[in-house]
PDB file of C-alpha atoms in Angstrom:
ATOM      1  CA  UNK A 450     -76.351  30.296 -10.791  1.00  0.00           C
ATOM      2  CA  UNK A 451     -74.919  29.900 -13.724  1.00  0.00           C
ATOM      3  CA  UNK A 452     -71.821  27.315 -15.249  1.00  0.00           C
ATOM      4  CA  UNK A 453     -68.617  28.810 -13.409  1.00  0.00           C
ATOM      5  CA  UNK A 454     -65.399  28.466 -16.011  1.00  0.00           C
ATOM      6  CA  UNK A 455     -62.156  29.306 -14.353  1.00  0.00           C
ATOM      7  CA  UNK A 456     -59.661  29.936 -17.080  1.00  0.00           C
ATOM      8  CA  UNK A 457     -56.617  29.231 -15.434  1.00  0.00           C
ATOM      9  CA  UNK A 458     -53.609  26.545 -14.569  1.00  0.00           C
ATOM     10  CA  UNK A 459     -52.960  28.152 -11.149  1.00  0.00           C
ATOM     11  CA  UNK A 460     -53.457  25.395  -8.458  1.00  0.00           C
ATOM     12  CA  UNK A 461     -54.001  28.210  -5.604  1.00  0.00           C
ATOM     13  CA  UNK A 462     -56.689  29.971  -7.745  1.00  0.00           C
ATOM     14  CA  UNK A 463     -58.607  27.169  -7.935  1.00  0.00           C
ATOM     15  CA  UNK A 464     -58.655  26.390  -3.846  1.00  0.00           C
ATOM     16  CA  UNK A 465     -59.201  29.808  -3.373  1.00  0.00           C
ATOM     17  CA  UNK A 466     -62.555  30.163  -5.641  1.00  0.00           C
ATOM     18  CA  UNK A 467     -63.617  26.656  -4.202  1.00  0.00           C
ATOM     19  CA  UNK A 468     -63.235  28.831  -1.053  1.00  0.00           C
ATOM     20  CA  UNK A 469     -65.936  30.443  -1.585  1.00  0.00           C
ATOM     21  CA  UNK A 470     -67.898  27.533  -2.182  1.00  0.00           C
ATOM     22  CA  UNK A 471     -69.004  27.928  -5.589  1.00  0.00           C
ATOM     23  CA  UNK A 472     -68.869  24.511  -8.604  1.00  0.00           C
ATOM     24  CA  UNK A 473     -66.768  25.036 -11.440  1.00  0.00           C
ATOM     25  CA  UNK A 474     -64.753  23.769 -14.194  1.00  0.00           C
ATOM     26  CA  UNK A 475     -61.539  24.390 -15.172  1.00  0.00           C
ATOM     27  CA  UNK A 476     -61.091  24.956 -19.169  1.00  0.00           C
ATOM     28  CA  UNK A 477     -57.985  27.121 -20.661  1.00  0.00           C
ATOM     29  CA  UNK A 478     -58.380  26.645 -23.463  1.00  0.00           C
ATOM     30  CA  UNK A 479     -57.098  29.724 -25.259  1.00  0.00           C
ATOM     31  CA  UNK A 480     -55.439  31.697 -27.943  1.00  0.00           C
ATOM     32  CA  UNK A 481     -53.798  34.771 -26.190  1.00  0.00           C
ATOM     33  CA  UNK A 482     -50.775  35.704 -26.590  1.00  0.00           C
ATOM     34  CA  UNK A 483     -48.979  37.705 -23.919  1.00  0.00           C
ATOM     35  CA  UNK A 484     -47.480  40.341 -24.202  1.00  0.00           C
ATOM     36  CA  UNK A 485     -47.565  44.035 -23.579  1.00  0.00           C
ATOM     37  CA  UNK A 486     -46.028  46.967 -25.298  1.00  0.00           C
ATOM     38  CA  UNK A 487     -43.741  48.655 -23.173  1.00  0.00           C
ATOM     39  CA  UNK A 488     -45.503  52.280 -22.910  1.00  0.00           C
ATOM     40  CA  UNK A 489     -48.118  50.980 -21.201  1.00  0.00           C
ATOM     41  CA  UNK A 490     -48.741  51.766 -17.541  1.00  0.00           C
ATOM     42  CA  UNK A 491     -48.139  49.237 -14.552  1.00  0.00           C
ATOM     43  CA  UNK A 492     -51.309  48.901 -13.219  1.00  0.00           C
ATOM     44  CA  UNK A 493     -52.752  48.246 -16.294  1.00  0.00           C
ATOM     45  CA  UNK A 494     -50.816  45.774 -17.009  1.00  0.00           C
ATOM     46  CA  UNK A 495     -52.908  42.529 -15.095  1.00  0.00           C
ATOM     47  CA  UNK A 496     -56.259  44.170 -16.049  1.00  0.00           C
ATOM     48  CA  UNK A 497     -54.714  44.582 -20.150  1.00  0.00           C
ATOM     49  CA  UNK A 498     -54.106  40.863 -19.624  1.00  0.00           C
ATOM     50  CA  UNK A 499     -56.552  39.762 -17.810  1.00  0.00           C
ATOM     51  CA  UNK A 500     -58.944  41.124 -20.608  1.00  0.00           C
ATOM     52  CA  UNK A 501     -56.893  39.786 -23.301  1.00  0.00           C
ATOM     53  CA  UNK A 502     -56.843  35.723 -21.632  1.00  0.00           C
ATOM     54  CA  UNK A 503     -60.972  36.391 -21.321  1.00  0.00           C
ATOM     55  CA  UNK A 504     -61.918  37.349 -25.068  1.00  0.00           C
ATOM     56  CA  UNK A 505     -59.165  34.778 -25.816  1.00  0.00           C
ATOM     57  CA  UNK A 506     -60.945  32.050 -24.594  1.00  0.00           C
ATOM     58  CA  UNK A 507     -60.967  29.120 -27.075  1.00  0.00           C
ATOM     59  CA  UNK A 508     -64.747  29.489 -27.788  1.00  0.00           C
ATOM     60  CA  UNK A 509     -68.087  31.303 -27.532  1.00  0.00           C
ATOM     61  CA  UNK A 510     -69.986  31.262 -24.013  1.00  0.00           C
ATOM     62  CA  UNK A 511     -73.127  29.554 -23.958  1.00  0.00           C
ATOM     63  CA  UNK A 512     -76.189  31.242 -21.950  1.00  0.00           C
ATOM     64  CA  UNK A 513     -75.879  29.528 -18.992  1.00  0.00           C
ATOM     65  CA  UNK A 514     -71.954  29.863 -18.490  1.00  0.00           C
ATOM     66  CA  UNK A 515     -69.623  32.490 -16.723  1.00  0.00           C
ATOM     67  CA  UNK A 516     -66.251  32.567 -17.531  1.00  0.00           C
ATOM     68  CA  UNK A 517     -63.255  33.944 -14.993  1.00  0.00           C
ATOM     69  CA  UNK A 518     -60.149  34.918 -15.791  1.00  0.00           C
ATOM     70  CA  UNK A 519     -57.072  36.806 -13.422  1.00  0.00           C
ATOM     71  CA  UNK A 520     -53.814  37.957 -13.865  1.00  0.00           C
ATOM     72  CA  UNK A 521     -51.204  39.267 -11.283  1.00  0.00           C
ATOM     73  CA  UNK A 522     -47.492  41.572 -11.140  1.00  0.00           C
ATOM     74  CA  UNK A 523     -45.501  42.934  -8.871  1.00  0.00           C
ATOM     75  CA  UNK A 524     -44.986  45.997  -8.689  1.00  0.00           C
ATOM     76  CA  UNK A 525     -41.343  47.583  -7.291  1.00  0.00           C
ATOM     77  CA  UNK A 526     -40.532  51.105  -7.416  1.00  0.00           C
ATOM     78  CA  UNK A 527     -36.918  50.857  -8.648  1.00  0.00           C
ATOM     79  CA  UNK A 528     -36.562  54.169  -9.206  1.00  0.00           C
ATOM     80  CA  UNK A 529     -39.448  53.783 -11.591  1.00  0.00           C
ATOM     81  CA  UNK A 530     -42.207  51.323 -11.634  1.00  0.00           C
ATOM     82  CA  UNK A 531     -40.585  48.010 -12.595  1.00  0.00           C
ATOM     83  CA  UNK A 532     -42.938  44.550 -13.173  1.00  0.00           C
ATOM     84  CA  UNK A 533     -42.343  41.687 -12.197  1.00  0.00           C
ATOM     85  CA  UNK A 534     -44.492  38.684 -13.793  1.00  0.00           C
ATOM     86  CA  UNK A 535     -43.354  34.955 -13.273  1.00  0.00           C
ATOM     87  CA  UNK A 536     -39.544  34.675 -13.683  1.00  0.00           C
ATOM     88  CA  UNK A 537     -38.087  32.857 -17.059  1.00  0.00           C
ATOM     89  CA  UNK A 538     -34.996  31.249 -15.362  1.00  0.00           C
ATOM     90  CA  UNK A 539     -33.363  30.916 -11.874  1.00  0.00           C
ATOM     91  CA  UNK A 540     -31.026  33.801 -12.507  1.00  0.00           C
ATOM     92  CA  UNK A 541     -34.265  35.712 -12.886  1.00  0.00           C
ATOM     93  CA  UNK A 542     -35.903  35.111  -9.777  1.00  0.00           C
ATOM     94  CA  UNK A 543     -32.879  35.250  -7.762  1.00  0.00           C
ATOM     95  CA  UNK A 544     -32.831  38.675  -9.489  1.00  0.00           C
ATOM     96  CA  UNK A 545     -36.662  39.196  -8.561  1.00  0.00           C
ATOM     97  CA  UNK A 546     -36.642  38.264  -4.833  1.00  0.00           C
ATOM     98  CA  UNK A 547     -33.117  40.520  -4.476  1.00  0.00           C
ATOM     99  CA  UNK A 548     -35.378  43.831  -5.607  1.00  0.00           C
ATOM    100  CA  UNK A 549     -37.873  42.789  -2.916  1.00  0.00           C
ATOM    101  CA  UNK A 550     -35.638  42.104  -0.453  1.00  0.00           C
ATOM    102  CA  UNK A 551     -35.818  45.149   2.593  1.00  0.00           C
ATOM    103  CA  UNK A 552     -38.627  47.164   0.876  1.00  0.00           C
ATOM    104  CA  UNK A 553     -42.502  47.383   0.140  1.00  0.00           C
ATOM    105  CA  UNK A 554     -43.762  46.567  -2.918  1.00  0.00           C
ATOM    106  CA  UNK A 555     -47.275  46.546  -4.525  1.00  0.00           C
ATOM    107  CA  UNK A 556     -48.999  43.436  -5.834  1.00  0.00           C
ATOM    108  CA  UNK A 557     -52.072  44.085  -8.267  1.00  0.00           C
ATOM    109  CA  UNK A 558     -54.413  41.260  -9.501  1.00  0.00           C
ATOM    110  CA  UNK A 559     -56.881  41.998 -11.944  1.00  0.00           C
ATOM    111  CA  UNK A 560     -59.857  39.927 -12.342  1.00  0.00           C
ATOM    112  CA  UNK A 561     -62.150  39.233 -15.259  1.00  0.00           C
ATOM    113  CA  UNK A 562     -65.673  37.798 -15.280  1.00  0.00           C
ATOM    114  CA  UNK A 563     -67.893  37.451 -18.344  1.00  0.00           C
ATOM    115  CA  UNK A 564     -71.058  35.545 -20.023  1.00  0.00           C
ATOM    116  CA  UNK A 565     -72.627  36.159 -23.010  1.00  0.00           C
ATOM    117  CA  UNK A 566     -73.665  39.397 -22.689  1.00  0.00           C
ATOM    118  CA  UNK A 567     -72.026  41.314 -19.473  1.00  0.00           C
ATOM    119  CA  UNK A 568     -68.158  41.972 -18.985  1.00  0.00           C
ATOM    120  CA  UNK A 569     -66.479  43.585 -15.453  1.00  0.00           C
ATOM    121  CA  UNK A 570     -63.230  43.640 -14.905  1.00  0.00           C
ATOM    122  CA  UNK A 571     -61.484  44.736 -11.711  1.00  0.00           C
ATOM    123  CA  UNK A 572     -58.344  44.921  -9.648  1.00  0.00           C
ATOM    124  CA  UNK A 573     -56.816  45.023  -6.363  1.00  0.00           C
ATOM    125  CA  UNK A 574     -53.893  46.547  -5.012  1.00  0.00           C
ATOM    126  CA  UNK A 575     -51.817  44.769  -1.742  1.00  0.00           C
ATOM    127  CA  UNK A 576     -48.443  46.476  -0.262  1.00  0.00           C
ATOM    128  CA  UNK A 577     -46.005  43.663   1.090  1.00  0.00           C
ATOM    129  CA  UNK A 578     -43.074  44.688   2.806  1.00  0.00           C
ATOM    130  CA  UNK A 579     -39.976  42.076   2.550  1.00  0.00           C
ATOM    131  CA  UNK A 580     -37.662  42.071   5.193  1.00  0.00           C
ATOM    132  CA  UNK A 581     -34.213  42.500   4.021  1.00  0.00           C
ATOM    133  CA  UNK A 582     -33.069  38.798   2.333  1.00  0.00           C
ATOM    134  CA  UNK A 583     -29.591  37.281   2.341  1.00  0.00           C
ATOM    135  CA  UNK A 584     -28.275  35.071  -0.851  1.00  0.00           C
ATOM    136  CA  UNK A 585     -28.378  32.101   1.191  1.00  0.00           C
ATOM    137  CA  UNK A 586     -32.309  32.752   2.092  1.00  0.00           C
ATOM    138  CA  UNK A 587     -33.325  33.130  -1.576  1.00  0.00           C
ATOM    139  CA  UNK A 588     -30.948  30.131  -2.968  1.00  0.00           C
ATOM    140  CA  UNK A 589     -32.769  28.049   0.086  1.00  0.00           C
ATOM    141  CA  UNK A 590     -35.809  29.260  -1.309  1.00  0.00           C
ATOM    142  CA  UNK A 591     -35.617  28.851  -4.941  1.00  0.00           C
ATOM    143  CA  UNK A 592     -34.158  25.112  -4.116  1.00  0.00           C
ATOM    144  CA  UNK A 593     -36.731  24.050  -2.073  1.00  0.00           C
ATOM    145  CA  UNK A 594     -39.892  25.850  -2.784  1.00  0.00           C
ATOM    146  CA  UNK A 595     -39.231  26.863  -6.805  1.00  0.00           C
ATOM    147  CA  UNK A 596     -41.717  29.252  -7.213  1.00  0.00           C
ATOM    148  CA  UNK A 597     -41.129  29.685 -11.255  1.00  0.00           C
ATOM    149  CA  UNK A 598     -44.452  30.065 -12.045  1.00  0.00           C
ATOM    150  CA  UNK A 599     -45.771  33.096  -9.536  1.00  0.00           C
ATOM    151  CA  UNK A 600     -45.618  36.727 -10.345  1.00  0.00           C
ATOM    152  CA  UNK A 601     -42.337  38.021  -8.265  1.00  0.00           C
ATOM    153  CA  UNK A 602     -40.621  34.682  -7.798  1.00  0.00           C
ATOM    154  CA  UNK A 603     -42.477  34.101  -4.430  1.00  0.00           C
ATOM    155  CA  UNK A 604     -45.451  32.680  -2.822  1.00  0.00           C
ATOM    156  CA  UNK A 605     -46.759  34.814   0.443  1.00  0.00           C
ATOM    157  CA  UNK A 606     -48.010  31.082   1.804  1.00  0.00           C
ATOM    158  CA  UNK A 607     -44.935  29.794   1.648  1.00  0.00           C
ATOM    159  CA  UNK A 608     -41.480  29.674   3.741  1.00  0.00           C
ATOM    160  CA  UNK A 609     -40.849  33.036   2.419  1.00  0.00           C
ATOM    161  CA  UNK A 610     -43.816  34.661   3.477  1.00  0.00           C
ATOM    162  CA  UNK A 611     -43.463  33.278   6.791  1.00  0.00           C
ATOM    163  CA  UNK A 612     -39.905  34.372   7.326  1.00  0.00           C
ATOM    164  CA  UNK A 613     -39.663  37.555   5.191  1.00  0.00           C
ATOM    165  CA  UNK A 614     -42.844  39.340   5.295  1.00  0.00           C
ATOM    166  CA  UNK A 615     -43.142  41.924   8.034  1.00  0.00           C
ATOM    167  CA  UNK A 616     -45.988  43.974   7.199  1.00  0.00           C
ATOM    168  CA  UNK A 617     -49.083  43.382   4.728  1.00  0.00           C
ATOM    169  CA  UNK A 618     -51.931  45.843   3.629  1.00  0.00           C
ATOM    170  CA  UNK A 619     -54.721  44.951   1.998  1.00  0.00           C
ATOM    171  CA  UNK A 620     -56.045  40.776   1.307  1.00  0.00           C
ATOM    172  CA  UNK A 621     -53.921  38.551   1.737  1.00  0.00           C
ATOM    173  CA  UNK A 622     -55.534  36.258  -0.936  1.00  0.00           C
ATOM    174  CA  UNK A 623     -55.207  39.494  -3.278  1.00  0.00           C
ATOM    175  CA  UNK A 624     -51.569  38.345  -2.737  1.00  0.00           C
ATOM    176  CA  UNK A 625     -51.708  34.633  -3.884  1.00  0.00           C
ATOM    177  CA  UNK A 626     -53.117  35.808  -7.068  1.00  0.00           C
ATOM    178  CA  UNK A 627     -56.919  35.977  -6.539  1.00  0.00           C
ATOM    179  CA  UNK A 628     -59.190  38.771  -4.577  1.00  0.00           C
ATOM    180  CA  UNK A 629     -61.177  36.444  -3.660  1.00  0.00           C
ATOM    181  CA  UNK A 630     -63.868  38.992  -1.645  1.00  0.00           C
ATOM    182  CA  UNK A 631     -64.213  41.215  -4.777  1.00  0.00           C
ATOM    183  CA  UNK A 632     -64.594  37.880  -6.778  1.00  0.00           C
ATOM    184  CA  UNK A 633     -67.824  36.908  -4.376  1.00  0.00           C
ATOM    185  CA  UNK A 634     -69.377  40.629  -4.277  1.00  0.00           C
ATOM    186  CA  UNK A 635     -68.879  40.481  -8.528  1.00  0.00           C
ATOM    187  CA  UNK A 636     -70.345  36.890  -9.010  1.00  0.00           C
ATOM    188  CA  UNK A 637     -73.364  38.090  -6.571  1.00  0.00           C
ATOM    189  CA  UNK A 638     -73.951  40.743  -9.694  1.00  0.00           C
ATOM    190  CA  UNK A 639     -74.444  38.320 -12.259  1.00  0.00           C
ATOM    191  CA  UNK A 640     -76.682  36.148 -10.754  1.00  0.00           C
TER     192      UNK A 640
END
């Protein structure tokens, strides 16, 4: 198998792929800078950036090396299709969790893997459906739990997710920020 990179800071994508009981490093490196023109589509969005963090990358793979790299939104229809990435400020995800709060919403990770001379990228789709959230429930939340740096101001493995989430379709793990099943069956292809 080859050299596993994962290019990313998120602590729960890294216990997730060593989940799946794969080595790897951790290296990001990388010179993308993101940001997305407003015309373009919401579920493109994570696999646009996802792409962009890969080629990115501070440096050229070597033969024996594999590089991974994800990206996740939320997605809330509100009337139109509105994304949420990590908040910038507490006002922000107070605002975030309020337009989840009593409906379903979509969250789509995108997911790509590369070496020297293959590319895929991918991404899956999860519906979560919040119950309905008072004030005091997403100040606790924010106190306590201060989830500033997760697409939608919330973790599904955390208070909120036990106390708030009523229905879920599609992974779970999808949901945390990394399909980890369609990560395995794509790593199988480049071996």
């Amino acid at each position: 198998m080859k050299k596993i990179i994962l290019a990313s800071n998120s602590p729960r994508r890294s216990e997730l792929l060593r989940g799946l009981d794969v080595e790897f490093t951790i290296d990001t490196g990388n010179s993308f800078v993101e940001s997305i023109d407003a015309s373009v589509e919401a579920h493109q969005i994570p696999v646009m950036m996802s792409v962009g963090k890969s080629h990115g990358f501070h440096r050229d793979l070597k033969e024996d090396e594999l590089l991974i790299t994800a990206d996740t939104v939320v997605i809330v229809d509100d009337p139109d299709k509105k994304v949420l990435g990590k908040p910038h400020s507490r006002e922000d995800a107070v605002e975030m969790l309020r337009a989840l709060s009593g409906r379903t919403h979509e969250v789509v990770t995108a997911v790509t893997i590369r070496d020297a001379h293959k590319e895929e990228t991918f991404s899956d789709s999860t519906f979560v459906t919040f119950e309905q959230l008072t004030d005091d429930e997403i100040r606790y939340y924010l106190d306590k739990y201060k989830p500033y740096d997760k697409a939608g101001a919330y973790g599904v493995q955390e208070w909120i997710g036990y106390v708030a989430i009523s229905k879920l379709e599609g992974s779970f793990y999808n949901v945390m920020g990394f399909p980890v099943h369609r990560v395995y069956k794509e790593l199988r292809k480049f071996n």
